[in-house]
Short mmCIF file of C-alpha atoms in Angstrom, two decimals:
data_model
loop_
_atom_site.label_atom_id
_atom_site.label_comp_id
_atom_site.label_asym_id
_atom_site.label_seq_id
_atom_site.Cartn_x
_atom_site.Cartn_y
_atom_site.Cartn_z
CA MET A 5 9.69 13.54 10.69
CA SER A 6 8.44 13.93 7.15
CA GLY A 7 7.76 17.66 7.28
CA GLY A 8 4.01 17.11 7.48
CA VAL A 9 1.55 18.00 10.23
CA ASP A 10 1.07 14.41 11.46
CA SER A 11 4.71 13.68 12.29
CA SER A 12 5.14 17.23 13.68
CA VAL A 13 2.32 16.69 16.20
CA THR A 14 3.67 13.18 16.90
CA ALA A 15 6.99 14.71 18.03
CA TYR A 16 5.17 17.28 20.19
CA LEU A 17 2.95 14.66 21.89
CA LEU A 18 5.92 12.42 22.70
CA LYS A 19 7.78 15.33 24.25
CA GLU A 20 4.71 16.19 26.33
CA GLN A 21 4.58 12.56 27.51
CA GLY A 22 8.14 12.84 28.81
CA TYR A 23 10.05 11.04 26.06
CA GLU A 24 13.46 12.25 24.94
CA VAL A 25 12.74 12.92 21.25
CA ILE A 26 15.08 13.18 18.25
CA GLY A 27 13.62 14.30 14.91
CA MET A 28 14.93 12.41 11.88
CA PHE A 29 14.15 13.14 8.24
CA MET A 30 14.68 10.49 5.56
CA LYS A 31 15.98 11.60 2.20
CA ASN A 32 15.09 8.82 -0.22
CA TRP A 33 15.35 10.41 -3.61
CA HIS A 34 17.75 12.55 -5.65
CA ASP A 35 16.16 12.61 -9.09
CA ASP A 36 13.80 15.60 -9.31
CA THR A 37 13.12 15.14 -13.02
CA VAL A 38 10.27 12.71 -12.41
CA THR A 39 8.66 14.42 -9.41
CA ILE A 40 5.94 16.97 -9.98
CA SER A 41 8.25 19.15 -7.97
CA ASN A 42 5.98 21.96 -6.80
CA GLU A 43 3.64 19.36 -5.24
CA CYS A 44 6.02 17.88 -2.67
CA PRO A 45 9.70 18.73 -3.08
CA TRP A 46 11.76 16.93 -0.46
CA LEU A 47 13.82 20.07 0.25
CA ASP A 48 10.78 22.03 1.48
CA ASP A 49 9.69 19.04 3.56
CA SER A 50 13.15 18.73 5.12
CA ASN A 51 13.16 22.46 5.97
CA ASP A 52 9.68 22.27 7.50
CA ALA A 53 10.73 19.29 9.62
CA MET A 54 13.82 21.18 10.80
CA ILE A 55 11.79 24.31 11.67
CA VAL A 56 9.33 22.20 13.69
CA ALA A 57 12.21 20.47 15.52
CA GLN A 58 13.72 23.88 16.41
CA HIS A 59 10.30 25.13 17.56
CA LEU A 60 9.90 22.06 19.80
CA GLY A 61 13.49 22.28 21.03
CA ILE A 62 14.49 18.80 19.91
CA PRO A 63 17.65 17.68 18.03
CA PHE A 64 17.18 17.14 14.29
CA GLN A 65 19.05 15.00 11.82
CA ALA A 66 18.56 14.19 8.13
CA ILE A 67 19.52 10.73 6.98
CA ASP A 68 20.17 9.80 3.35
CA LEU A 69 18.65 6.44 2.51
CA SER A 70 18.38 6.98 -1.24
CA LYS A 71 20.70 4.05 -2.07
CA GLU A 72 18.68 1.60 0.04
CA TYR A 73 15.39 3.09 -1.20
CA LYS A 74 16.45 2.59 -4.80
CA GLU A 75 17.50 -1.02 -4.18
CA ARG A 76 14.54 -2.07 -2.06
CA ILE A 77 11.65 0.02 -3.36
CA VAL A 78 12.34 1.54 -6.78
CA ASP A 79 14.01 -1.53 -8.33
CA TYR A 80 11.19 -3.69 -6.97
CA MET A 81 8.60 -1.31 -8.43
CA PHE A 82 10.15 -1.41 -11.90
CA ALA A 83 10.36 -5.23 -11.80
CA GLU A 84 6.70 -5.51 -10.72
CA TYR A 85 5.41 -3.12 -13.40
CA GLN A 86 7.54 -4.89 -16.02
CA ALA A 87 5.86 -8.17 -15.01
CA GLY A 88 2.40 -6.61 -15.33
CA ARG A 89 1.73 -6.26 -11.61
CA THR A 90 0.95 -3.12 -9.59
CA PRO A 91 3.10 -2.76 -6.46
CA ASN A 92 2.26 -0.72 -3.36
CA PRO A 93 5.38 1.31 -2.52
CA ASP A 94 3.93 2.73 0.71
CA VAL A 95 3.48 -0.71 2.29
CA LEU A 96 7.00 -1.65 1.15
CA CYS A 97 8.48 1.61 2.41
CA ASN A 98 7.19 0.87 5.91
CA ARG A 99 8.42 -2.73 5.87
CA GLU A 100 11.79 -2.20 4.16
CA ILE A 101 12.80 1.37 5.02
CA LYS A 102 11.00 3.00 7.97
CA PHE A 103 10.82 -0.07 10.19
CA ASP A 104 14.00 -1.73 8.98
CA ILE A 105 16.89 0.43 7.74
CA PHE A 106 15.63 3.63 9.39
CA LEU A 107 14.79 1.75 12.61
CA GLN A 108 18.30 0.22 12.70
CA ALA A 109 19.83 3.70 12.24
CA ALA A 110 17.69 5.05 15.12
CA LEU A 111 18.65 2.14 17.40
CA LYS A 112 22.33 2.84 16.66
CA LEU A 113 21.77 6.39 17.94
CA GLY A 114 20.55 4.84 21.18
CA ALA A 115 16.82 5.21 20.49
CA GLU A 116 14.40 2.72 22.02
CA TYR A 117 11.51 3.33 19.60
CA VAL A 118 10.67 4.78 16.22
CA ALA A 119 7.50 6.87 16.28
CA THR A 120 5.63 7.81 13.11
CA GLY A 121 2.63 9.95 12.24
CA HIS A 122 0.52 6.99 11.16
CA TYR A 123 -3.16 6.87 12.05
CA ALA A 124 -2.86 3.43 13.64
CA ARG A 125 -2.61 2.03 17.16
CA LYS A 126 -0.97 -0.85 18.93
CA ASP A 127 -1.43 -2.65 22.20
CA SER A 128 -0.02 -5.79 23.77
CA PHE A 129 -0.84 -8.68 26.06
CA GLU A 130 1.02 -11.59 27.64
CA LYS A 131 0.66 -15.10 26.20
CA ASP A 132 2.69 -18.09 27.39
CA GLY A 133 5.12 -15.73 29.13
CA LYS A 134 5.74 -13.68 25.97
CA THR A 135 4.49 -10.24 24.94
CA VAL A 136 2.23 -10.30 21.89
CA TYR A 137 1.69 -7.00 20.04
CA ARG A 138 -1.53 -6.15 18.22
CA LEU A 139 -1.73 -3.70 15.31
CA LEU A 140 -5.04 -1.81 15.51
CA SER A 141 -6.81 0.53 13.13
CA GLY A 142 -6.61 4.28 13.81
CA LYS A 143 -9.51 5.94 15.63
CA ASP A 144 -10.20 8.25 12.63
CA PRO A 145 -12.26 6.15 10.18
CA ASN A 146 -11.36 8.52 7.32
CA LYS A 147 -7.63 8.32 7.96
CA ASP A 148 -7.00 4.80 9.31
CA GLN A 149 -3.55 3.82 7.95
CA SER A 150 -3.14 0.39 9.53
CA TYR A 151 -3.29 -1.08 5.99
CA PHE A 152 0.06 0.57 5.15
CA LEU A 153 1.61 -1.21 8.16
CA CYS A 154 0.21 -4.63 7.22
CA GLN A 155 3.64 -6.19 6.63
CA LEU A 156 5.14 -5.35 10.03
CA THR A 157 6.47 -8.10 12.27
CA GLN A 158 6.15 -8.56 16.04
CA GLU A 159 9.76 -7.39 16.39
CA GLN A 160 9.07 -4.21 14.38
CA LEU A 161 5.84 -3.50 16.27
CA SER A 162 7.66 -3.85 19.59
CA LYS A 163 9.81 -0.85 18.60
CA ALA A 164 7.00 1.25 17.04
CA LEU A 165 4.94 4.09 18.54
CA PHE A 166 1.88 5.68 16.90
CA PRO A 167 0.99 8.65 19.13
CA ILE A 168 -1.73 10.17 16.91
CA GLY A 169 -3.57 6.88 16.37
CA GLU A 170 -6.11 7.82 19.06
CA LEU A 171 -6.85 11.20 17.43
CA LEU A 172 -8.96 12.45 14.54
CA LYS A 173 -7.24 14.47 11.81
CA PRO A 174 -9.03 17.74 12.76
CA GLU A 175 -7.78 17.25 16.35
CA VAL A 176 -4.21 16.85 15.07
CA ARG A 177 -4.49 20.08 13.05
CA ALA A 178 -6.01 21.87 16.07
CA ILE A 179 -3.03 20.85 18.25
CA ALA A 180 -0.60 22.05 15.55
CA LYS A 181 -2.39 25.42 15.37
CA LYS A 182 -2.52 25.81 19.14
CA ILE A 183 1.24 25.36 19.51
CA ASP A 184 1.92 27.43 16.40
CA LEU A 185 3.57 24.80 14.20
CA VAL A 186 4.58 25.89 10.69
CA THR A 187 3.00 22.69 9.33
CA ALA A 188 -0.46 23.29 10.89
CA ASP A 189 -2.20 24.04 7.57
CA LYS A 190 0.12 22.09 5.29
CA LYS A 191 -1.70 19.86 2.82
CA ASP A 192 -1.30 16.10 3.18
CA SER A 193 1.39 14.79 0.86
CA GLN A 194 0.34 12.58 -2.01
CA GLY A 195 2.64 10.22 -3.83
CA LEU A 196 5.52 7.90 -3.13
CA CYS A 197 6.60 7.51 0.46
CA PHE A 198 9.10 10.33 1.16
CA VAL A 199 9.66 11.01 -2.55
CA GLY A 200 6.70 13.19 -3.34
CA LYS A 201 4.17 13.23 -6.10
CA VAL A 202 5.51 11.38 -9.11
CA HIS A 203 4.10 11.39 -12.63
CA LEU A 204 4.02 7.61 -12.93
CA PRO A 205 4.44 7.22 -16.72
CA ASP A 206 7.47 9.59 -16.62
CA PHE A 207 8.85 7.68 -13.66
CA LEU A 208 8.38 4.28 -15.30
CA GLN A 209 9.78 5.50 -18.61
CA GLN A 210 13.16 5.87 -16.92
CA ARG A 211 13.52 2.14 -17.43
CA LEU A 212 10.41 0.77 -19.10
CA GLN A 213 10.48 2.01 -22.67
CA PRO A 214 7.22 3.04 -24.38
CA LYS A 215 6.09 0.32 -26.78
CA THR A 216 2.97 0.65 -28.92
CA GLY A 217 0.43 -2.14 -28.58
CA LYS A 218 -3.23 -2.89 -29.14
CA VAL A 219 -6.18 -2.04 -26.90
CA ILE A 220 -8.84 -4.75 -27.18
CA GLU A 221 -12.41 -4.41 -25.94
CA ILE A 222 -14.10 -7.59 -24.76
CA ASP A 223 -17.88 -7.74 -24.61
CA ALA A 224 -19.53 -8.36 -21.23
CA ALA A 225 -21.37 -11.34 -22.75
CA ALA A 226 -18.14 -13.14 -23.77
CA SER A 227 -18.06 -16.79 -22.70
CA VAL A 228 -14.79 -16.32 -20.76
CA PHE A 229 -16.77 -14.57 -17.99
CA LYS A 230 -19.37 -17.33 -17.60
CA ASN A 231 -17.96 -19.54 -14.89
CA GLY A 232 -19.87 -22.42 -13.39
CA TYR A 233 -17.26 -23.20 -10.74
CA ALA A 234 -18.24 -24.95 -7.53
CA ALA A 235 -17.93 -22.82 -4.39
CA ASP A 236 -15.10 -25.05 -3.12
CA ASP A 237 -13.04 -24.91 -6.34
CA LEU A 238 -10.70 -22.31 -4.88
CA ARG A 239 -8.12 -22.54 -7.66
CA ALA A 240 -10.69 -21.84 -10.38
CA LEU A 241 -12.48 -19.10 -8.42
CA SER A 242 -9.23 -17.17 -7.80
CA ALA A 243 -7.76 -17.65 -11.30
CA HIS A 244 -7.41 -14.67 -13.62
CA TYR A 245 -9.67 -14.60 -16.66
CA GLU A 246 -7.91 -16.22 -19.63
CA LEU A 247 -8.16 -13.29 -22.03
CA ALA A 248 -6.99 -13.51 -25.67
CA PRO A 249 -7.01 -10.99 -28.55
CA GLU A 250 -9.43 -13.10 -30.62
CA GLN A 251 -12.11 -12.75 -27.91
CA GLY A 252 -12.66 -9.05 -28.66
CA GLU A 253 -12.02 -6.28 -31.12
CA VAL A 254 -9.18 -3.79 -31.46
CA ILE A 255 -10.37 -0.29 -30.52
CA GLY A 256 -7.10 1.62 -30.33
CA GLU A 257 -3.45 1.69 -29.32
CA HIS A 258 -1.52 2.21 -26.10
CA LYS A 259 2.11 3.08 -25.28
CA GLY A 260 3.01 0.03 -23.17
CA ALA A 261 0.97 -2.56 -21.26
CA HIS A 262 3.24 -2.18 -18.21
CA TYR A 263 1.93 1.38 -17.66
CA TYR A 264 -1.62 0.14 -16.97
CA THR A 265 -3.33 -1.55 -14.07
CA ILE A 266 -6.55 -3.51 -13.59
CA GLY A 267 -9.55 -1.28 -12.93
CA GLN A 268 -7.83 1.77 -14.46
CA ARG A 269 -10.17 4.16 -16.23
CA LYS A 270 -8.08 7.29 -16.86
CA GLY A 271 -5.17 7.43 -19.27
CA LEU A 272 -6.63 5.25 -22.04
CA ASN A 273 -7.49 8.33 -24.12
CA LEU A 274 -10.20 6.51 -26.04
CA GLY A 275 -13.59 8.16 -26.43
CA GLY A 276 -16.89 7.66 -28.22
CA PHE A 277 -18.13 4.72 -26.16
CA GLU A 278 -21.55 4.65 -24.57
CA LYS A 279 -20.04 3.80 -21.15
CA PRO A 280 -16.56 4.47 -19.71
CA LEU A 281 -13.84 1.93 -20.55
CA PHE A 282 -11.98 0.09 -17.78
CA VAL A 283 -8.83 -2.00 -17.98
CA ILE A 284 -9.84 -5.60 -17.18
CA GLY A 285 -6.52 -7.28 -18.02
CA THR A 286 -2.97 -6.64 -19.20
CA ASP A 287 -0.49 -8.90 -20.96
CA THR A 288 3.03 -7.45 -20.77
CA GLU A 289 4.51 -10.28 -22.85
CA LYS A 290 2.21 -9.72 -25.83
CA ASN A 291 1.92 -6.00 -24.95
CA VAL A 292 -1.88 -6.07 -25.07
CA ILE A 293 -4.45 -4.29 -22.88
CA TYR A 294 -7.94 -5.69 -22.48
CA THR A 295 -10.81 -3.34 -21.66
CA GLY A 296 -14.48 -3.66 -20.80
CA MET A 297 -17.27 -1.11 -21.07
CA GLY A 298 -18.97 0.10 -17.88
CA GLU A 299 -18.42 -0.21 -14.17
CA ASP A 300 -20.55 -3.36 -14.04
CA HIS A 301 -18.47 -5.26 -16.62
CA PRO A 302 -18.01 -8.86 -15.32
CA GLY A 303 -14.31 -8.78 -16.24
CA LEU A 304 -13.76 -6.30 -13.39
CA TYR A 305 -15.07 -8.66 -10.70
CA ARG A 306 -13.78 -11.82 -9.05
CA LYS A 307 -15.02 -13.94 -6.16
CA ALA A 308 -11.62 -14.96 -4.76
CA LEU A 309 -7.89 -14.29 -4.79
CA PHE A 310 -4.73 -16.29 -4.09
CA ILE A 311 -1.61 -15.52 -2.05
CA PRO A 312 1.34 -17.93 -2.49
CA ASN A 313 3.14 -19.21 0.63
CA SER A 314 6.16 -16.97 0.01
CA ASP A 315 3.95 -13.83 0.10
CA GLU A 316 1.81 -14.74 3.11
CA HIS A 317 2.50 -12.71 6.25
CA TRP A 318 0.96 -12.88 9.72
CA VAL A 319 1.43 -9.91 12.04
CA ARG A 320 0.00 -12.31 14.61
CA LYS A 321 2.02 -15.46 13.94
CA ASP A 322 0.15 -17.21 16.75
CA LEU A 323 -3.06 -16.95 14.67
CA ALA A 324 -1.60 -18.33 11.41
CA LEU A 325 -3.79 -21.00 9.82
CA ALA A 326 -2.54 -24.56 9.38
CA VAL A 327 -3.01 -26.37 6.05
CA GLY A 328 -6.66 -27.42 5.75
CA GLU A 329 -7.95 -24.77 8.15
CA SER A 330 -10.36 -21.96 7.22
CA LYS A 331 -11.46 -18.88 9.13
CA ASP A 332 -13.77 -15.89 8.58
CA TYR A 333 -12.20 -12.44 8.66
CA LEU A 334 -12.80 -8.93 7.33
CA THR A 335 -10.48 -7.85 4.54
CA ARG A 336 -9.50 -4.96 2.30
CA ILE A 337 -7.56 -5.23 -0.95
CA ARG A 338 -6.60 -1.54 -1.17
CA TYR A 339 -6.23 1.47 1.11
CA ARG A 340 -9.50 3.19 2.10
CA GLN A 341 -11.64 0.36 0.82
CA PRO A 342 -14.38 -0.56 3.31
CA LEU A 343 -13.75 -3.87 5.08
CA MET A 344 -15.46 -6.84 3.40
CA GLY A 345 -16.51 -10.18 4.84
CA CYS A 346 -14.31 -13.03 3.60
CA THR A 347 -13.06 -16.52 4.42
CA LEU A 348 -9.38 -17.48 4.46
CA HIS A 349 -8.59 -21.03 3.34
CA LYS A 350 -5.08 -22.37 3.97
CA ARG A 351 -3.90 -24.98 1.45
CA GLU A 352 -0.50 -26.59 0.66
CA GLU A 353 0.28 -24.03 -2.08
CA GLY A 354 -0.79 -20.93 -0.17
CA LEU A 355 -3.77 -18.94 1.04
CA TYR A 356 -7.06 -18.42 -0.77
CA ILE A 357 -9.47 -15.64 0.18
CA THR A 358 -13.10 -15.99 -0.89
CA PHE A 359 -15.38 -12.96 -0.59
CA GLU A 360 -19.00 -12.69 0.50
CA LYS A 361 -19.57 -10.57 -2.62
CA PRO A 362 -17.43 -10.47 -5.80
CA GLN A 363 -14.74 -7.80 -5.53
CA LYS A 364 -13.91 -5.17 -8.12
CA SER A 365 -10.40 -4.70 -9.54
CA ILE A 366 -8.47 -7.36 -7.64
CA THR A 367 -4.98 -6.32 -8.69
CA PRO A 368 -1.89 -8.59 -8.73
CA GLY A 369 0.99 -7.04 -6.77
CA GLN A 370 -1.27 -5.19 -4.33
CA PHE A 371 -1.71 -6.27 -0.72
CA ALA A 372 -4.74 -7.94 0.81
CA ALA A 373 -4.96 -7.37 4.58
CA TRP A 374 -7.30 -9.21 6.94
CA TYR A 375 -8.75 -7.95 10.19
CA GLU A 376 -10.54 -9.33 13.21
CA GLY A 377 -12.61 -6.38 14.40
CA GLU A 378 -10.15 -3.47 14.62
CA GLU A 379 -7.04 -5.66 14.70
CA LEU A 380 -5.00 -6.21 11.54
CA VAL A 381 -4.00 -9.87 11.79
CA GLY A 382 -2.09 -10.51 8.54
CA SER A 383 -1.59 -9.66 4.89
CA GLY A 384 -0.18 -10.93 1.63
CA VAL A 385 0.67 -10.01 -1.95
CA ILE A 386 -2.15 -10.80 -4.38
CA SER A 387 -0.99 -13.25 -7.05
#
């Protein structure tokens, strides 16, 4: 129970269905100096979760996982930003904390399942005498959160319940109001999983020191963006643009390349251009940011991406592609992005995804997830 309306209604629905329910709150963070504290302080969330548990007549327990969260999520985030990639802590939090450490703690208490307030669904079928679990998108198209669960395994799914996955958000709020839950009108939390809203530069500055560097604008007509690659040259199609300072002109300064991400528009603090500036590349070694003018700048778009073998994950292991195989799927490369037609190509070195249309802001460190209809089949970290 996170102290929000979704997990509150989840607990209520399970109780109504006859489950014996225990409410557990995860405390993952102790440092309030980097949270925008009035947005989502963990203390208020913990109190709200406890009040809901009392109202529903279920036992409640808070569990401190801040040590594990720091090791598995925060340290990973710093390392990724330092390397010029943009991690997704919510996907990691589900894989490493909620459905691993937290799940193990729940099982030790004698629980059979961990239920969360995710807008996602699961079902199962028998294949060769074994149960196969499917991860399905939530019924609410505006709230579908299956993407955040894209790294779960069959074992984790077997122990997971998503009671509100069949509902729309307004229906969840209506249930909360009807049974008089304190969280009925509470705003959805924004920010790091169970930490709250964090001012990212402040958060990163804990370990990544500000370091002044150059902002370079590269013209849309630059030769680096003119590729004549064959459609089957997967390596070339998925490669990052080879950007260099001499290809453009210096238009300002920044406080550290590791604070910026591809596709970013805000936070550059550079004005006077006829179109908005977007980050099209970062180089954390040289501490340089490359920008392009306008949303249609070719540096923002790529036709393919690559996922190395070590970062490839199949929720449905039985559907994993063998080397040399290809298959059409639908994919998204960030939360809330509409699903796009794509083809997966399995090669010795990993998995290539080619898109029907070039995709904007393909960001290293983020997750690409692929779907067959409403089923999330697999995912991987974009290289």
